[in-house]
Short mmCIF file of C-alpha atoms in Angstrom, two decimals:
data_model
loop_
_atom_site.label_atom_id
_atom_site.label_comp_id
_atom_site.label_asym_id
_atom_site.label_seq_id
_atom_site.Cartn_x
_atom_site.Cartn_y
_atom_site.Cartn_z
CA UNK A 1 0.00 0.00 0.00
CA UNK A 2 1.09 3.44 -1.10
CA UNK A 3 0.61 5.35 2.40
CA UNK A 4 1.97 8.35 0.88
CA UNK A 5 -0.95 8.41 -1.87
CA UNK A 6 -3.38 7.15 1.12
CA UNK A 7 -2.50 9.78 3.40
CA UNK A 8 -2.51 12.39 1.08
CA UNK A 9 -6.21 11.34 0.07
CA UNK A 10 -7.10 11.67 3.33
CA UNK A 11 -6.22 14.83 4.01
CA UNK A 12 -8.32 16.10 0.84
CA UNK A 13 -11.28 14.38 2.41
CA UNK A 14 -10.49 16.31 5.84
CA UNK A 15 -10.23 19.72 4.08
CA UNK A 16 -13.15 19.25 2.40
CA UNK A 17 -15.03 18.62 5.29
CA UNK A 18 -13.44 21.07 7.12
CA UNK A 19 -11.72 19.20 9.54
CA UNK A 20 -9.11 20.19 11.04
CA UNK A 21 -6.78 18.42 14.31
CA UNK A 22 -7.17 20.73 17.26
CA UNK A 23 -4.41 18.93 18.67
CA UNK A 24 -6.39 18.29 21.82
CA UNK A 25 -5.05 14.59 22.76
CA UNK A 26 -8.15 13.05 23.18
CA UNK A 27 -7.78 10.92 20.79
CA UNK A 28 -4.28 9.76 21.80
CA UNK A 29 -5.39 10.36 25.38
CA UNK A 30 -8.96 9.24 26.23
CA UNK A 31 -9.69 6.11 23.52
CA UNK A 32 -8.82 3.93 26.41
CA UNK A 33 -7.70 0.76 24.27
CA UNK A 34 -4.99 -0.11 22.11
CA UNK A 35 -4.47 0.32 18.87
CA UNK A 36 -3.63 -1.60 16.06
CA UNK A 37 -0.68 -0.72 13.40
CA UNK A 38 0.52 -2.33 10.27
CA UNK A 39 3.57 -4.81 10.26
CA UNK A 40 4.50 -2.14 8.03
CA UNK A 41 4.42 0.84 10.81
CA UNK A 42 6.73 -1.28 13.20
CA UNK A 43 9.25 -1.91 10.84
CA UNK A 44 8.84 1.92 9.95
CA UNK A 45 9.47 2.67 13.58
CA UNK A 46 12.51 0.19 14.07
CA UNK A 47 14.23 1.44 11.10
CA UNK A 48 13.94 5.32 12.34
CA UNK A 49 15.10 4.44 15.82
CA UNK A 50 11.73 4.73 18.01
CA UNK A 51 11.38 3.09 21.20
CA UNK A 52 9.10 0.10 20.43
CA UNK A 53 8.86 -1.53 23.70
CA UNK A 54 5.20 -0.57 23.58
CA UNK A 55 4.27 -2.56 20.60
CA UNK A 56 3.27 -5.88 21.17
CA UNK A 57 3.76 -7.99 17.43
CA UNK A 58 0.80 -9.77 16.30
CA UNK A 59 2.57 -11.70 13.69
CA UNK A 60 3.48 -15.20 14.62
CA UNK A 61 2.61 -17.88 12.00
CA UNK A 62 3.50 -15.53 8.73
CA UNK A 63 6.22 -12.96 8.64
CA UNK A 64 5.13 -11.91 5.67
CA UNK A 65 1.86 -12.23 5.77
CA UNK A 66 0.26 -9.25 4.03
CA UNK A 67 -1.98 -6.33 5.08
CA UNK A 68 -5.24 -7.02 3.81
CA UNK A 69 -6.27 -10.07 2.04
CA UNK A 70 -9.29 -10.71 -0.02
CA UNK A 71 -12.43 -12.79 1.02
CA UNK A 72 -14.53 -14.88 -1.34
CA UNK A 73 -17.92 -11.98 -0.52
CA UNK A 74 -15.24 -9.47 -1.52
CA UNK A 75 -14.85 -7.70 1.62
CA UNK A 76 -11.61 -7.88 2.98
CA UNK A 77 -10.16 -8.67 6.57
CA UNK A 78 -6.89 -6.54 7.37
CA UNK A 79 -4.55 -8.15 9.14
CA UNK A 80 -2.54 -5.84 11.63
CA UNK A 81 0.57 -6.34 12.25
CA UNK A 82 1.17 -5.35 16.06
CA UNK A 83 -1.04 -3.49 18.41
CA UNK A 84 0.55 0.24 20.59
CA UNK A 85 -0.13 -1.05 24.34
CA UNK A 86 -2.46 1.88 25.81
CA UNK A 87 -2.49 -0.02 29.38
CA UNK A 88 -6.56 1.78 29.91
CA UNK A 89 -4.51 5.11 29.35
CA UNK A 90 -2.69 7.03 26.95
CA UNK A 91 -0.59 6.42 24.34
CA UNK A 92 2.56 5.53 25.54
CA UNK A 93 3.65 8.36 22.59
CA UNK A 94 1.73 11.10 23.06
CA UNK A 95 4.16 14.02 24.25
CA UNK A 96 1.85 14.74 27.34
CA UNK A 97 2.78 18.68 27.27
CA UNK A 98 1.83 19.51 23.73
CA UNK A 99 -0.74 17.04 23.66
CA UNK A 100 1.53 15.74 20.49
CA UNK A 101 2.50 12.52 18.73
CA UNK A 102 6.45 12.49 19.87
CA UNK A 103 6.36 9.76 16.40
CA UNK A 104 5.78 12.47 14.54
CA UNK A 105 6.50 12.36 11.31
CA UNK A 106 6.75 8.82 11.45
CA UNK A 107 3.20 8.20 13.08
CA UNK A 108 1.39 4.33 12.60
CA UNK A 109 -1.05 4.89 9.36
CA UNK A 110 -3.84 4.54 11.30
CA UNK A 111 -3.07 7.67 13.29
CA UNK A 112 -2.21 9.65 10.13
CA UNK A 113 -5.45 9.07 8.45
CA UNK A 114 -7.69 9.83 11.88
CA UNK A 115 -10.80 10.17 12.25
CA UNK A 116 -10.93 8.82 8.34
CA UNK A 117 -10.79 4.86 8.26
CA UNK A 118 -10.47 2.13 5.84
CA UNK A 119 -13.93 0.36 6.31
CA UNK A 120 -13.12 -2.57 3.87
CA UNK A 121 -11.19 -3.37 1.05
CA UNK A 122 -12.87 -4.88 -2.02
CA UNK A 123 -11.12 -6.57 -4.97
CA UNK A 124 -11.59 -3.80 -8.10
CA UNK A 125 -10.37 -5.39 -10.66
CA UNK A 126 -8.08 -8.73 -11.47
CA UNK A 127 -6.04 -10.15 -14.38
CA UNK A 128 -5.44 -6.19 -15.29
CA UNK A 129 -2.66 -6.44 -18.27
CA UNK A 130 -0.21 -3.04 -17.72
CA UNK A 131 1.18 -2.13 -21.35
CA UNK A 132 4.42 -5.03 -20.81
CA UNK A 133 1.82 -7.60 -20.12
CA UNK A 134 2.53 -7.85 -16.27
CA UNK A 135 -0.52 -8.93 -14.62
CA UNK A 136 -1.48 -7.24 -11.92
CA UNK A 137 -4.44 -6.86 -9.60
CA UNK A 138 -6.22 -4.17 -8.11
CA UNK A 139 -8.10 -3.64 -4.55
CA UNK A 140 -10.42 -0.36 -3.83
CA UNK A 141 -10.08 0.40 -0.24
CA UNK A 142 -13.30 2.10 1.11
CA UNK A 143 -12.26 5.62 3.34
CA UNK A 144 -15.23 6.64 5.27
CA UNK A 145 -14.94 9.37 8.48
CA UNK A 146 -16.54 9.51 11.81
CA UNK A 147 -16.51 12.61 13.73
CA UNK A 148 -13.71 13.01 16.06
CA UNK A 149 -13.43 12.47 19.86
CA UNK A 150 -13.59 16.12 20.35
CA UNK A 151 -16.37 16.84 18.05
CA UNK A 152 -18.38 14.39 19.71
CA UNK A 153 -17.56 15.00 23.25
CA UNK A 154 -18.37 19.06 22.02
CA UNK A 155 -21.65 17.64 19.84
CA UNK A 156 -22.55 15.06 22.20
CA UNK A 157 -22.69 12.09 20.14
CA UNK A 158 -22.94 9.23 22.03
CA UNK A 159 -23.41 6.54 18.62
CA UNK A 160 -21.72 7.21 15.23
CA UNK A 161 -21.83 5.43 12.28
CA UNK A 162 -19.01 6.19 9.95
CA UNK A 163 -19.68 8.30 6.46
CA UNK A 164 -18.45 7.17 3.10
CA UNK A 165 -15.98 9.30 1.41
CA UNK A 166 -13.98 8.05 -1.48
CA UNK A 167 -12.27 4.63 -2.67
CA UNK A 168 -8.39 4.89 -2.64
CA UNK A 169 -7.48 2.42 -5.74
CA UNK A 170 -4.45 0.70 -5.22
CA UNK A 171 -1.99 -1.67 -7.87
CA UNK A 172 -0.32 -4.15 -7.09
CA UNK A 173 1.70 -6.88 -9.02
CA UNK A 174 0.11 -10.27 -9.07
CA UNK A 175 2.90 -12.65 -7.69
CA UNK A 176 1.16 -16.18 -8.32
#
C-alpha cells in the first residue's frame, strides 16, 4: 500500500469537510484501548530508531503475511501487524505537554489518516494487463470518516456510524 498516496487522500477528504486536528489529545489520550498498526508501521518505527517496547507484534505464523487479504464476498479482513499497548490510558507516545505525537512524522497509518478509516477493502479489478503484459491486480479500499473524539464530546454524540468518502485504488503486481 502506497501510504503516501493514502494519506494524502485523506487529508483532501479532511479539508473538504473542514476538519481540522485541534491537537487536543483526546484521541491519543482518552480512547482507552490499544491500537492496532501495520507490520508495516513497526518496521517503519525500528528502522527510524523509536522506542518500540510498547508494541506488542501480532505476527506469529507468517512474517510476511500481508496487510489485507481478499475474502470470497469481496470484503476484505486486514490483518494488523502489532497493536501500541495503551495499558486503559494514553498512548505511551503522546508528548503529554503539547498534547503531540512524539512519532511524529513517522506516526502508525492509522493515526495519520484519523478520524478517516479504511472500512473494507474490495477486490476492483483482477487479471489487469499493464502495457508489458505484467498482470497485476487491483483492490479499492473504502475511506469513510466519523466525527472526532472532540467533536463528539463538544456535539454530544454518544453513537456514530461512519460516512463514506472516497475509494483509494491501489496496484499491485500479481505474484502467483
Amino acid at each position: 500500500m502506497d501510504k503516501k498516496k493514502l494519506d494524502h487522500l485523506v487529508e483532501v477528504i479532511k479539508k473538504k469537510d473542514g476538519y481540522e486536528c485541534q491537537k487536543c489529545g483526546l484521541c491519543c489520550g482518552a480512547y482507552r484501548h490499544d491500537i492496532q498498526i501495520t507490520k508495516e508501521d513497526y518496521e517503519e518505527l525500528l528502522e527510524f530508531g523509536y522506542d518500540v517496547s510498547h508494541i506488542k507484534r501480532n505476527i506469529t505464523s507468517s512474517e510476511d503475511r500481508m496487510f489485507y487479504e481478499i475474502n470470497e464476498g469481496g470484503i476484505d479482513r486486514i490483518y494488523w501487524g502489532a497493536v501500541i499497548r495503551f495499558n486503559g490510558g494514553t498512548c505511551p507516545y503522546l508528548d503529554k505537554e503539547t498534547k503531540l505525537c512524539s512519532l511524529h512524522p513517522h506516526e502508525p497509518l492509522i493515526c495519520k489518516i484519523y478520524p478517516c478509516t479504511i472500512q473494507r477493502i474490495y477486490p476492483f479489478s483482477e487479471g489487469t494487463k499493464t502495457t508489458d503484459d505484467k498482470d497485476i491486480k487491483m483492490k479499492a479500499y473504502e475511506i469513510c470518516r466519523k466525527p472526532c473524539l472532540k467533536e463528539r464530546v463538544d456535539k454530544g454524540i454518544k453513537e456514530w456510524e461512519p460516512e463514506f468518502k472516497s475509494y483509494y485504488v491501489e496496484e499491485c503486481e500479481d505474484h502467483e
